[in-house]
Amino acid sequence: MSWTLVYTRQAQKDARKLKAAGLQARAQALLDVLARNPLASPPPYEKLVGDLAGAYSRRINIQHRLVYQIVREALTVKVLRMGAMPSVYAMR
């Protein structure tokens, strides 16, 4: 089973910044995992709370995260952000 990935405008902007920072390969590896199974582990994921309740995140590196939502009915993963996240969003 393969999942469809869709990207928000902000995620598309973040992708360009990741490429400039040399993190494109790591981000692409995480996107490949999401396309196969968005809840597969490893690498570990975190379920977010607060404003981003219902979303998940995975670390690209210590500073950058990939934040996404899962739409099970449509077998779709909506990528919300791919970049440096304020610590308030990274908390469980």
PDB file of C-alpha atoms in Angstrom:
ATOM      1  CA  MET A   1       0.000   0.000   0.000  1.00  0.00           C
ATOM      2  CA  SER A   2       1.374   3.388  -0.985  1.00  0.00           C
ATOM      3  CA  TRP A   3       0.358   6.708   0.540  1.00  0.00           C
ATOM      4  CA  THR A   4       0.038   9.937  -1.438  1.00  0.00           C
ATOM      5  CA  LEU A   5       2.033  12.898  -0.163  1.00  0.00           C
ATOM      6  CA  VAL A   6       0.639  16.425  -0.486  1.00  0.00           C
ATOM      7  CA  TYR A   7       2.515  19.543   0.574  1.00  0.00           C
ATOM      8  CA  THR A   8       1.312  22.841   1.998  1.00  0.00           C
ATOM      9  CA  ARG A   9       2.774  26.040   0.579  1.00  0.00           C
ATOM     10  CA  GLN A  10       4.788  26.463   3.749  1.00  0.00           C
ATOM     11  CA  ALA A  11       6.234  22.947   3.378  1.00  0.00           C
ATOM     12  CA  GLN A  12       7.269  23.782  -0.192  1.00  0.00           C
ATOM     13  CA  LYS A  13       9.063  26.928   1.028  1.00  0.00           C
ATOM     14  CA  ASP A  14      10.685  24.923   3.817  1.00  0.00           C
ATOM     15  CA  ALA A  15      11.926  22.349   1.279  1.00  0.00           C
ATOM     16  CA  ARG A  16      13.874  25.032  -0.563  1.00  0.00           C
ATOM     17  CA  LYS A  17      15.479  26.138   2.699  1.00  0.00           C
ATOM     18  CA  LEU A  18      16.385  22.534   3.565  1.00  0.00           C
ATOM     19  CA  LYS A  19      18.052  22.121   0.199  1.00  0.00           C
ATOM     20  CA  ALA A  20      20.150  25.255   0.835  1.00  0.00           C
ATOM     21  CA  ALA A  21      21.074  23.893   4.283  1.00  0.00           C
ATOM     22  CA  GLY A  22      22.199  20.553   2.813  1.00  0.00           C
ATOM     23  CA  LEU A  23      19.436  18.553   4.520  1.00  0.00           C
ATOM     24  CA  GLN A  24      17.520  17.531   1.395  1.00  0.00           C
ATOM     25  CA  ALA A  25      18.710  13.895   1.445  1.00  0.00           C
ATOM     26  CA  ARG A  26      17.666  13.344   5.071  1.00  0.00           C
ATOM     27  CA  ALA A  27      14.265  14.966   4.472  1.00  0.00           C
ATOM     28  CA  GLN A  28      13.738  12.850   1.343  1.00  0.00           C
ATOM     29  CA  ALA A  29      14.526   9.677   3.297  1.00  0.00           C
ATOM     30  CA  LEU A  30      11.798  10.596   5.802  1.00  0.00           C
ATOM     31  CA  LEU A  31       9.348  11.394   2.997  1.00  0.00           C
ATOM     32  CA  ASP A  32      10.044   7.967   1.493  1.00  0.00           C
ATOM     33  CA  VAL A  33       9.178   6.361   4.852  1.00  0.00           C
ATOM     34  CA  LEU A  34       5.928   8.362   4.992  1.00  0.00           C
ATOM     35  CA  ALA A  35       4.977   7.262   1.476  1.00  0.00           C
ATOM     36  CA  ARG A  36       5.343   3.610   2.517  1.00  0.00           C
ATOM     37  CA  ASN A  37       3.751   3.870   5.988  1.00  0.00           C
ATOM     38  CA  PRO A  38       3.360   7.156   7.911  1.00  0.00           C
ATOM     39  CA  LEU A  39       3.365   5.369  11.268  1.00  0.00           C
ATOM     40  CA  ALA A  40       6.356   3.099  10.587  1.00  0.00           C
ATOM     41  CA  SER A  41       9.145   3.134  13.120  1.00  0.00           C
ATOM     42  CA  PRO A  42      12.148   3.614  12.977  1.00  0.00           C
ATOM     43  CA  PRO A  43      12.759   6.468  12.689  1.00  0.00           C
ATOM     44  CA  PRO A  44      10.569   7.384  15.661  1.00  0.00           C
ATOM     45  CA  TYR A  45       7.708   9.827  15.393  1.00  0.00           C
ATOM     46  CA  GLU A  46       5.978  12.010  17.986  1.00  0.00           C
ATOM     47  CA  LYS A  47       2.272  12.710  18.226  1.00  0.00           C
ATOM     48  CA  LEU A  48       1.802  16.461  18.689  1.00  0.00           C
ATOM     49  CA  VAL A  49      -0.626  18.221  21.038  1.00  0.00           C
ATOM     50  CA  GLY A  50      -1.954  21.751  21.433  1.00  0.00           C
ATOM     51  CA  ASP A  51      -2.376  23.768  18.251  1.00  0.00           C
ATOM     52  CA  LEU A  52      -1.012  20.858  16.234  1.00  0.00           C
ATOM     53  CA  ALA A  53      -3.090  18.125  17.879  1.00  0.00           C
ATOM     54  CA  GLY A  54      -3.626  15.274  15.454  1.00  0.00           C
ATOM     55  CA  ALA A  55      -0.339  15.915  13.668  1.00  0.00           C
ATOM     56  CA  TYR A  56       2.902  13.967  13.914  1.00  0.00           C
ATOM     57  CA  SER A  57       6.537  14.985  13.676  1.00  0.00           C
ATOM     58  CA  ARG A  58       9.830  13.320  12.883  1.00  0.00           C
ATOM     59  CA  ARG A  59      13.262  14.828  13.340  1.00  0.00           C
ATOM     60  CA  ILE A  60      15.268  15.734  10.260  1.00  0.00           C
ATOM     61  CA  ASN A  61      18.085  16.751  12.591  1.00  0.00           C
ATOM     62  CA  ILE A  62      18.304  18.234  16.084  1.00  0.00           C
ATOM     63  CA  GLN A  63      16.851  21.577  14.930  1.00  0.00           C
ATOM     64  CA  HIS A  64      14.582  20.689  11.988  1.00  0.00           C
ATOM     65  CA  ARG A  65      11.399  18.633  11.984  1.00  0.00           C
ATOM     66  CA  LEU A  66       9.017  17.237   9.421  1.00  0.00           C
ATOM     67  CA  VAL A  67       5.420  17.809  10.608  1.00  0.00           C
ATOM     68  CA  TYR A  68       2.534  15.982   8.932  1.00  0.00           C
ATOM     69  CA  GLN A  69      -1.093  14.910   9.237  1.00  0.00           C
ATOM     70  CA  ILE A  70      -2.554  11.581   8.169  1.00  0.00           C
ATOM     71  CA  VAL A  71      -5.837  11.403   6.223  1.00  0.00           C
ATOM     72  CA  ARG A  72      -6.570   7.680   6.470  1.00  0.00           C
ATOM     73  CA  GLU A  73      -9.742   7.683   4.356  1.00  0.00           C
ATOM     74  CA  ALA A  74      -7.850   9.054   1.345  1.00  0.00           C
ATOM     75  CA  LEU A  75      -4.526   7.273   2.073  1.00  0.00           C
ATOM     76  CA  THR A  76      -2.919  10.711   2.080  1.00  0.00           C
ATOM     77  CA  VAL A  77      -0.179  12.289   4.157  1.00  0.00           C
ATOM     78  CA  LYS A  78      -0.339  16.100   4.299  1.00  0.00           C
ATOM     79  CA  VAL A  79       3.119  17.549   4.945  1.00  0.00           C
ATOM     80  CA  LEU A  80       2.651  20.751   6.951  1.00  0.00           C
ATOM     81  CA  ARG A  81       6.228  21.877   7.694  1.00  0.00           C
ATOM     82  CA  MET A  82       9.789  20.764   6.995  1.00  0.00           C
ATOM     83  CA  GLY A  83      12.028  23.073   8.908  1.00  0.00           C
ATOM     84  CA  ALA A  84      13.112  24.633  12.151  1.00  0.00           C
ATOM     85  CA  MET A  85      10.223  24.551  14.580  1.00  0.00           C
ATOM     86  CA  PRO A  86       9.749  26.717  17.646  1.00  0.00           C
ATOM     87  CA  SER A  87      10.084  24.626  20.792  1.00  0.00           C
ATOM     88  CA  VAL A  88       6.467  25.294  21.734  1.00  0.00           C
ATOM     89  CA  TYR A  89       5.335  23.200  18.738  1.00  0.00           C
ATOM     90  CA  ALA A  90       7.806  20.435  19.428  1.00  0.00           C
ATOM     91  CA  MET A  91       6.486  19.615  22.891  1.00  0.00           C
ATOM     92  CA  ARG A  92       4.411  16.549  23.538  1.00  0.00           C
TER      93      ARG A  92
END
